[in-house]
Amino acid sequence: MILFVQLLVLSLVILSTILVVGIPVTLASPGQWERSKSLIYTSIGIWIGLIIVTSIANSFII
């Protein structure tokens, strides 16, 4: 169970890093927001889901 939570945290850190770099680059590039808006919203939804799943899985570890 601990390994599962560690993998969830690792994926959360990787996705957070990608979003921290990707969102400002997308917003700064002309015309990119319209093309990648759905991808960014999907990534943010996955990020929120990872936070919820990680917190639930972490509550089972004593």
PDB file of N, CA, C and O in Angstrom:
ATOM      1  N   MET A   1       0.826  -1.189   0.000  1.00  0.00           N
ATOM      2  CA  MET A   1       0.000   0.000   0.000  1.00  0.00           C
ATOM      3  C   MET A   1       0.875   1.258   0.000  1.00  0.00           C
ATOM      4  O   MET A   1       0.528   2.237  -0.638  1.00  0.00           O
ATOM      5  N   ILE A   2       1.991   1.198   0.718  1.00  0.00           N
ATOM      6  CA  ILE A   2       2.881   2.356   0.761  1.00  0.00           C
ATOM      7  C   ILE A   2       3.479   2.625  -0.620  1.00  0.00           C
ATOM      8  O   ILE A   2       3.592   3.778  -1.042  1.00  0.00           O
ATOM      9  N   LEU A   3       3.823   1.572  -1.333  1.00  0.00           N
ATOM     10  CA  LEU A   3       4.365   1.738  -2.686  1.00  0.00           C
ATOM     11  C   LEU A   3       3.330   2.380  -3.609  1.00  0.00           C
ATOM     12  O   LEU A   3       3.670   3.236  -4.434  1.00  0.00           O
ATOM     13  N   PHE A   4       2.072   2.013  -3.460  1.00  0.00           N
ATOM     14  CA  PHE A   4       0.999   2.584  -4.266  1.00  0.00           C
ATOM     15  C   PHE A   4       0.869   4.087  -4.010  1.00  0.00           C
ATOM     16  O   PHE A   4       0.750   4.881  -4.950  1.00  0.00           O
ATOM     17  N   VAL A   5       0.930   4.479  -2.754  1.00  0.00           N
ATOM     18  CA  VAL A   5       0.835   5.904  -2.407  1.00  0.00           C
ATOM     19  C   VAL A   5       2.056   6.652  -2.925  1.00  0.00           C
ATOM     20  O   VAL A   5       1.950   7.774  -3.420  1.00  0.00           O
ATOM     21  N   GLN A   6       3.230   6.036  -2.839  1.00  0.00           N
ATOM     22  CA  GLN A   6       4.430   6.675  -3.350  1.00  0.00           C
ATOM     23  C   GLN A   6       4.356   6.871  -4.862  1.00  0.00           C
ATOM     24  O   GLN A   6       4.792   7.903  -5.384  1.00  0.00           O
ATOM     25  N   LEU A   7       3.796   5.912  -5.573  1.00  0.00           N
ATOM     26  CA  LEU A   7       3.621   6.065  -7.020  1.00  0.00           C
ATOM     27  C   LEU A   7       2.604   7.160  -7.338  1.00  0.00           C
ATOM     28  O   LEU A   7       2.774   7.911  -8.308  1.00  0.00           O
ATOM     29  N   LEU A   8       1.552   7.261  -6.538  1.00  0.00           N
ATOM     30  CA  LEU A   8       0.582   8.333  -6.731  1.00  0.00           C
ATOM     31  C   LEU A   8       1.222   9.696  -6.496  1.00  0.00           C
ATOM     32  O   LEU A   8       0.993  10.635  -7.273  1.00  0.00           O
ATOM     33  N   VAL A   9       2.043   9.807  -5.460  1.00  0.00           N
ATOM     34  CA  VAL A   9       2.712  11.073  -5.172  1.00  0.00           C
ATOM     35  C   VAL A   9       3.716  11.409  -6.275  1.00  0.00           C
ATOM     36  O   VAL A   9       3.821  12.566  -6.701  1.00  0.00           O
ATOM     37  N   LEU A  10       4.421  10.417  -6.772  1.00  0.00           N
ATOM     38  CA  LEU A  10       5.365  10.640  -7.866  1.00  0.00           C
ATOM     39  C   LEU A  10       4.643  11.144  -9.111  1.00  0.00           C
ATOM     40  O   LEU A  10       5.087  12.108  -9.745  1.00  0.00           O
ATOM     41  N   SER A  11       3.522  10.530  -9.442  1.00  0.00           N
ATOM     42  CA  SER A  11       2.773  10.983 -10.612  1.00  0.00           C
ATOM     43  C   SER A  11       2.202  12.381 -10.382  1.00  0.00           C
ATOM     44  O   SER A  11       2.140  13.195 -11.310  1.00  0.00           O
ATOM     45  N   LEU A  12       1.819  12.690  -9.159  1.00  0.00           N
ATOM     46  CA  LEU A  12       1.326  14.025  -8.836  1.00  0.00           C
ATOM     47  C   LEU A  12       2.431  15.069  -8.990  1.00  0.00           C
ATOM     48  O   LEU A  12       2.205  16.150  -9.538  1.00  0.00           O
ATOM     49  N   VAL A  13       3.637  14.756  -8.553  1.00  0.00           N
ATOM     50  CA  VAL A  13       4.764  15.680  -8.678  1.00  0.00           C
ATOM     51  C   VAL A  13       5.128  15.886 -10.149  1.00  0.00           C
ATOM     52  O   VAL A  13       5.376  17.017 -10.591  1.00  0.00           O
ATOM     53  N   ILE A  14       5.143  14.813 -10.922  1.00  0.00           N
ATOM     54  CA  ILE A  14       5.480  14.926 -12.338  1.00  0.00           C
ATOM     55  C   ILE A  14       4.437  15.755 -13.081  1.00  0.00           C
ATOM     56  O   ILE A  14       4.778  16.654 -13.865  1.00  0.00           O
ATOM     57  N   LEU A  15       3.162  15.479 -12.829  1.00  0.00           N
ATOM     58  CA  LEU A  15       2.097  16.232 -13.492  1.00  0.00           C
ATOM     59  C   LEU A  15       2.108  17.693 -13.051  1.00  0.00           C
ATOM     60  O   LEU A  15       1.889  18.589 -13.871  1.00  0.00           O
ATOM     61  N   SER A  16       2.393  17.953 -11.787  1.00  0.00           N
ATOM     62  CA  SER A  16       2.473  19.330 -11.301  1.00  0.00           C
ATOM     63  C   SER A  16       3.601  20.092 -11.995  1.00  0.00           C
ATOM     64  O   SER A  16       3.433  21.254 -12.378  1.00  0.00           O
ATOM     65  N   THR A  17       4.732  19.447 -12.166  1.00  0.00           N
ATOM     66  CA  THR A  17       5.855  20.078 -12.848  1.00  0.00           C
ATOM     67  C   THR A  17       5.507  20.392 -14.303  1.00  0.00           C
ATOM     68  O   THR A  17       5.817  21.480 -14.805  1.00  0.00           O
ATOM     69  N   ILE A  18       4.863  19.457 -14.950  1.00  0.00           N
ATOM     70  CA  ILE A  18       4.452  19.679 -16.340  1.00  0.00           C
ATOM     71  C   ILE A  18       3.472  20.840 -16.434  1.00  0.00           C
ATOM     72  O   ILE A  18       3.578  21.694 -17.326  1.00  0.00           O
ATOM     73  N   LEU A  19       2.522  20.905 -15.509  1.00  0.00           N
ATOM     74  CA  LEU A  19       1.540  21.987 -15.537  1.00  0.00           C
ATOM     75  C   LEU A  19       2.169  23.337 -15.193  1.00  0.00           C
ATOM     76  O   LEU A  19       1.787  24.359 -15.780  1.00  0.00           O
ATOM     77  N   VAL A  20       3.110  23.355 -14.252  1.00  0.00           N
ATOM     78  CA  VAL A  20       3.760  24.615 -13.877  1.00  0.00           C
ATOM     79  C   VAL A  20       4.539  25.193 -15.057  1.00  0.00           C
ATOM     80  O   VAL A  20       4.592  26.410 -15.243  1.00  0.00           O
ATOM     81  N   VAL A  21       5.116  24.343 -15.867  1.00  0.00           N
ATOM     82  CA  VAL A  21       5.851  24.816 -17.034  1.00  0.00           C
ATOM     83  C   VAL A  21       4.912  25.028 -18.223  1.00  0.00           C
ATOM     84  O   VAL A  21       5.025  26.026 -18.943  1.00  0.00           O
ATOM     85  N   GLY A  22       3.985  24.119 -18.419  1.00  0.00           N
ATOM     86  CA  GLY A  22       3.165  24.128 -19.629  1.00  0.00           C
ATOM     87  C   GLY A  22       2.113  25.213 -19.699  1.00  0.00           C
ATOM     88  O   GLY A  22       1.880  25.791 -20.766  1.00  0.00           O
ATOM     89  N   ILE A  23       1.473  25.524 -18.591  1.00  0.00           N
ATOM     90  CA  ILE A  23       0.386  26.507 -18.621  1.00  0.00           C
ATOM     91  C   ILE A  23       0.905  27.914 -18.940  1.00  0.00           C
ATOM     92  O   ILE A  23       0.351  28.580 -19.817  1.00  0.00           O
ATOM     93  N   PRO A  24       1.953  28.407 -18.292  1.00  0.00           N
ATOM     94  CA  PRO A  24       2.439  29.742 -18.679  1.00  0.00           C
ATOM     95  C   PRO A  24       2.951  29.815 -20.120  1.00  0.00           C
ATOM     96  O   PRO A  24       2.759  30.816 -20.800  1.00  0.00           O
ATOM     97  N   VAL A  25       3.589  28.744 -20.581  1.00  0.00           N
ATOM     98  CA  VAL A  25       4.067  28.732 -21.963  1.00  0.00           C
ATOM     99  C   VAL A  25       2.888  28.782 -22.924  1.00  0.00           C
ATOM    100  O   VAL A  25       2.907  29.511 -23.917  1.00  0.00           O
ATOM    101  N   THR A  26       1.852  28.041 -22.612  1.00  0.00           N
ATOM    102  CA  THR A  26       0.669  28.040 -23.464  1.00  0.00           C
ATOM    103  C   THR A  26      -0.015  29.400 -23.467  1.00  0.00           C
ATOM    104  O   THR A  26      -0.444  29.890 -24.515  1.00  0.00           O
ATOM    105  N   LEU A  27      -0.124  30.025 -22.316  1.00  0.00           N
ATOM    106  CA  LEU A  27      -0.764  31.334 -22.236  1.00  0.00           C
ATOM    107  C   LEU A  27       0.072  32.422 -22.898  1.00  0.00           C
ATOM    108  O   LEU A  27      -0.475  33.401 -23.410  1.00  0.00           O
ATOM    109  N   ALA A  28       1.387  32.281 -22.901  1.00  0.00           N
ATOM    110  CA  ALA A  28       2.253  33.291 -23.497  1.00  0.00           C
ATOM    111  C   ALA A  28       2.357  33.156 -25.010  1.00  0.00           C
ATOM    112  O   ALA A  28       2.686  34.120 -25.696  1.00  0.00           O
ATOM    113  N   SER A  29       2.087  31.983 -25.536  1.00  0.00           N
ATOM    114  CA  SER A  29       2.194  31.768 -26.977  1.00  0.00           C
ATOM    115  C   SER A  29       0.930  32.256 -27.678  1.00  0.00           C
ATOM    116  O   SER A  29      -0.176  31.922 -27.265  1.00  0.00           O
ATOM    117  N   PRO A  30       1.087  33.037 -28.736  1.00  0.00           N
ATOM    118  CA  PRO A  30      -0.097  33.544 -29.425  1.00  0.00           C
ATOM    119  C   PRO A  30      -0.853  32.425 -30.144  1.00  0.00           C
ATOM    120  O   PRO A  30      -0.279  31.631 -30.879  1.00  0.00           O
ATOM    121  N   GLY A  31      -2.148  32.326 -29.866  1.00  0.00           N
ATOM    122  CA  GLY A  31      -2.998  31.352 -30.548  1.00  0.00           C
ATOM    123  C   GLY A  31      -2.973  29.956 -29.963  1.00  0.00           C
ATOM    124  O   GLY A  31      -3.736  29.094 -30.383  1.00  0.00           O
ATOM    125  N   GLN A  32      -2.113  29.698 -29.009  1.00  0.00           N
ATOM    126  CA  GLN A  32      -2.013  28.349 -28.446  1.00  0.00           C
ATOM    127  C   GLN A  32      -3.154  28.038 -27.489  1.00  0.00           C
ATOM    128  O   GLN A  32      -3.502  26.877 -27.312  1.00  0.00           O
ATOM    129  N   TRP A  33      -3.713  29.036 -26.826  1.00  0.00           N
ATOM    130  CA  TRP A  33      -4.742  28.792 -25.833  1.00  0.00           C
ATOM    131  C   TRP A  33      -5.970  28.153 -26.464  1.00  0.00           C
ATOM    132  O   TRP A  33      -6.557  27.224 -25.913  1.00  0.00           O
ATOM    133  N   GLU A  34      -6.351  28.637 -27.633  1.00  0.00           N
ATOM    134  CA  GLU A  34      -7.534  28.091 -28.282  1.00  0.00           C
ATOM    135  C   GLU A  34      -7.347  26.631 -28.678  1.00  0.00           C
ATOM    136  O   GLU A  34      -8.272  25.836 -28.631  1.00  0.00           O
ATOM    137  N   ARG A  35      -6.130  26.279 -29.080  1.00  0.00           N
ATOM    138  CA  ARG A  35      -5.873  24.904 -29.518  1.00  0.00           C
ATOM    139  C   ARG A  35      -5.707  23.929 -28.364  1.00  0.00           C
ATOM    140  O   ARG A  35      -6.070  22.761 -28.479  1.00  0.00           O
ATOM    141  N   SER A  36      -5.143  24.381 -27.261  1.00  0.00           N
ATOM    142  CA  SER A  36      -4.817  23.444 -26.181  1.00  0.00           C
ATOM    143  C   SER A  36      -5.645  23.663 -24.924  1.00  0.00           C
ATOM    144  O   SER A  36      -5.292  23.151 -23.865  1.00  0.00           O
ATOM    145  N   LYS A  37      -6.737  24.387 -25.025  1.00  0.00           N
ATOM    146  CA  LYS A  37      -7.570  24.665 -23.856  1.00  0.00           C
ATOM    147  C   LYS A  37      -8.143  23.385 -23.257  1.00  0.00           C
ATOM    148  O   LYS A  37      -8.107  23.184 -22.046  1.00  0.00           O
ATOM    149  N   SER A  38      -8.651  22.486 -24.096  1.00  0.00           N
ATOM    150  CA  SER A  38      -9.256  21.254 -23.576  1.00  0.00           C
ATOM    151  C   SER A  38      -8.200  20.344 -22.944  1.00  0.00           C
ATOM    152  O   SER A  38      -8.474  19.682 -21.939  1.00  0.00           O
ATOM    153  N   LEU A  39      -6.994  20.322 -23.514  1.00  0.00           N
ATOM    154  CA  LEU A  39      -5.921  19.510 -22.936  1.00  0.00           C
ATOM    155  C   LEU A  39      -5.521  20.025 -21.557  1.00  0.00           C
ATOM    156  O   LEU A  39      -5.299  19.242 -20.627  1.00  0.00           O
ATOM    157  N   ILE A  40      -5.469  21.328 -21.395  1.00  0.00           N
ATOM    158  CA  ILE A  40      -5.109  21.903 -20.101  1.00  0.00           C
ATOM    159  C   ILE A  40      -6.198  21.634 -19.079  1.00  0.00           C
ATOM    160  O   ILE A  40      -5.919  21.259 -17.936  1.00  0.00           O
ATOM    161  N   TYR A  41      -7.464  21.808 -19.470  1.00  0.00           N
ATOM    162  CA  TYR A  41      -8.556  21.536 -18.534  1.00  0.00           C
ATOM    163  C   TYR A  41      -8.588  20.056 -18.137  1.00  0.00           C
ATOM    164  O   TYR A  41      -8.844  19.718 -16.987  1.00  0.00           O
ATOM    165  N   THR A  42      -8.304  19.174 -19.073  1.00  0.00           N
ATOM    166  CA  THR A  42      -8.251  17.742 -18.763  1.00  0.00           C
ATOM    167  C   THR A  42      -7.105  17.438 -17.803  1.00  0.00           C
ATOM    168  O   THR A  42      -7.265  16.673 -16.854  1.00  0.00           O
ATOM    169  N   SER A  43      -5.956  18.052 -18.044  1.00  0.00           N
ATOM    170  CA  SER A  43      -4.804  17.842 -17.162  1.00  0.00           C
ATOM    171  C   SER A  43      -5.085  18.347 -15.750  1.00  0.00           C
ATOM    172  O   SER A  43      -4.698  17.705 -14.769  1.00  0.00           O
ATOM    173  N   ILE A  44      -5.765  19.477 -15.639  1.00  0.00           N
ATOM    174  CA  ILE A  44      -6.112  20.002 -14.322  1.00  0.00           C
ATOM    175  C   ILE A  44      -7.100  19.076 -13.627  1.00  0.00           C
ATOM    176  O   ILE A  44      -7.003  18.835 -12.414  1.00  0.00           O
ATOM    177  N   GLY A  45      -8.039  18.517 -14.367  1.00  0.00           N
ATOM    178  CA  GLY A  45      -8.981  17.554 -13.788  1.00  0.00           C
ATOM    179  C   GLY A  45      -8.281  16.302 -13.295  1.00  0.00           C
ATOM    180  O   GLY A  45      -8.602  15.784 -12.216  1.00  0.00           O
ATOM    181  N   ILE A  46      -7.315  15.816 -14.061  1.00  0.00           N
ATOM    182  CA  ILE A  46      -6.530  14.650 -13.634  1.00  0.00           C
ATOM    183  C   ILE A  46      -5.725  14.996 -12.392  1.00  0.00           C
ATOM    184  O   ILE A  46      -5.610  14.188 -11.463  1.00  0.00           O
ATOM    185  N   TRP A  47      -5.165  16.207 -12.335  1.00  0.00           N
ATOM    186  CA  TRP A  47      -4.396  16.647 -11.169  1.00  0.00           C
ATOM    187  C   TRP A  47      -5.264  16.681  -9.916  1.00  0.00           C
ATOM    188  O   TRP A  47      -4.851  16.192  -8.860  1.00  0.00           O
ATOM    189  N   ILE A  48      -6.464  17.216 -10.031  1.00  0.00           N
ATOM    190  CA  ILE A  48      -7.388  17.250  -8.893  1.00  0.00           C
ATOM    191  C   ILE A  48      -7.778  15.830  -8.478  1.00  0.00           C
ATOM    192  O   ILE A  48      -7.836  15.506  -7.293  1.00  0.00           O
ATOM    193  N   GLY A  49      -8.027  14.971  -9.461  1.00  0.00           N
ATOM    194  CA  GLY A  49      -8.347  13.582  -9.161  1.00  0.00           C
ATOM    195  C   GLY A  49      -7.204  12.870  -8.456  1.00  0.00           C
ATOM    196  O   GLY A  49      -7.428  12.083  -7.525  1.00  0.00           O
ATOM    197  N   LEU A  50      -5.970  13.141  -8.882  1.00  0.00           N
ATOM    198  CA  LEU A  50      -4.811  12.539  -8.218  1.00  0.00           C
ATOM    199  C   LEU A  50      -4.693  13.003  -6.771  1.00  0.00           C
ATOM    200  O   LEU A  50      -4.328  12.219  -5.888  1.00  0.00           O
ATOM    201  N   ILE A  51      -4.990  14.255  -6.514  1.00  0.00           N
ATOM    202  CA  ILE A  51      -4.947  14.751  -5.137  1.00  0.00           C
ATOM    203  C   ILE A  51      -5.983  14.024  -4.280  1.00  0.00           C
ATOM    204  O   ILE A  51      -5.694  13.596  -3.163  1.00  0.00           O
ATOM    205  N   ILE A  52      -7.188  13.870  -4.799  1.00  0.00           N
ATOM    206  CA  ILE A  52      -8.249  13.199  -4.043  1.00  0.00           C
ATOM    207  C   ILE A  52      -7.908  11.732  -3.810  1.00  0.00           C
ATOM    208  O   ILE A  52      -8.031  11.224  -2.692  1.00  0.00           O
ATOM    209  N   VAL A  53      -7.466  11.034  -4.856  1.00  0.00           N
ATOM    210  CA  VAL A  53      -7.132   9.609  -4.718  1.00  0.00           C
ATOM    211  C   VAL A  53      -5.946   9.418  -3.782  1.00  0.00           C
ATOM    212  O   VAL A  53      -5.939   8.498  -2.953  1.00  0.00           O
ATOM    213  N   THR A  54      -4.946  10.296  -3.880  1.00  0.00           N
ATOM    214  CA  THR A  54      -3.784  10.192  -3.005  1.00  0.00           C
ATOM    215  C   THR A  54      -4.162  10.426  -1.549  1.00  0.00           C
ATOM    216  O   THR A  54      -3.693   9.712  -0.654  1.00  0.00           O
ATOM    217  N   SER A  55      -5.019  11.390  -1.305  1.00  0.00           N
ATOM    218  CA  SER A  55      -5.423  11.645   0.080  1.00  0.00           C
ATOM    219  C   SER A  55      -6.262  10.510   0.648  1.00  0.00           C
ATOM    220  O   SER A  55      -6.120  10.143   1.809  1.00  0.00           O
ATOM    221  N   ILE A  56      -7.113   9.915  -0.162  1.00  0.00           N
ATOM    222  CA  ILE A  56      -7.909   8.772   0.306  1.00  0.00           C
ATOM    223  C   ILE A  56      -7.011   7.573   0.569  1.00  0.00           C
ATOM    224  O   ILE A  56      -7.137   6.896   1.592  1.00  0.00           O
ATOM    225  N   ALA A  57      -6.071   7.299  -0.363  1.00  0.00           N
ATOM    226  CA  ALA A  57      -5.160   6.165  -0.161  1.00  0.00           C
ATOM    227  C   ALA A  57      -4.247   6.391   1.038  1.00  0.00           C
ATOM    228  O   ALA A  57      -3.916   5.451   1.761  1.00  0.00           O
ATOM    229  N   ASN A  58      -3.859   7.632   1.254  1.00  0.00           N
ATOM    230  CA  ASN A  58      -2.982   7.926   2.379  1.00  0.00           C
ATOM    231  C   ASN A  58      -3.707   7.792   3.719  1.00  0.00           C
ATOM    232  O   ASN A  58      -3.068   7.508   4.742  1.00  0.00           O
ATOM    233  N   SER A  59      -5.016   7.950   3.727  1.00  0.00           N
ATOM    234  CA  SER A  59      -5.750   7.819   4.979  1.00  0.00           C
ATOM    235  C   SER A  59      -5.787   6.369   5.477  1.00  0.00           C
ATOM    236  O   SER A  59      -6.065   6.137   6.643  1.00  0.00           O
ATOM    237  N   PHE A  60      -5.505   5.409   4.595  1.00  0.00           N
ATOM    238  CA  PHE A  60      -5.495   4.014   5.005  1.00  0.00           C
ATOM    239  C   PHE A  60      -4.160   3.563   5.583  1.00  0.00           C
ATOM    240  O   PHE A  60      -4.029   2.472   6.104  1.00  0.00           O
ATOM    241  N   ILE A  61      -3.148   4.415   5.486  1.00  0.00           N
ATOM    242  CA  ILE A  61      -1.826   4.087   6.033  1.00  0.00           C
ATOM    243  C   ILE A  61      -1.740   4.649   7.444  1.00  0.00           C
ATOM    244  O   ILE A  61      -2.035   5.822   7.687  1.00  0.00           O
ATOM    245  N   ILE A  62      -1.328   3.831   8.356  1.00  0.00           N
ATOM    246  CA  ILE A  62      -1.253   4.250   9.756  1.00  0.00           C
ATOM    247  C   ILE A  62       0.128   4.749  10.068  1.00  0.00           C
ATOM    248  O   ILE A  62       1.110   4.297   9.656  1.00  0.00           O
TER     249      ILE A  62
END
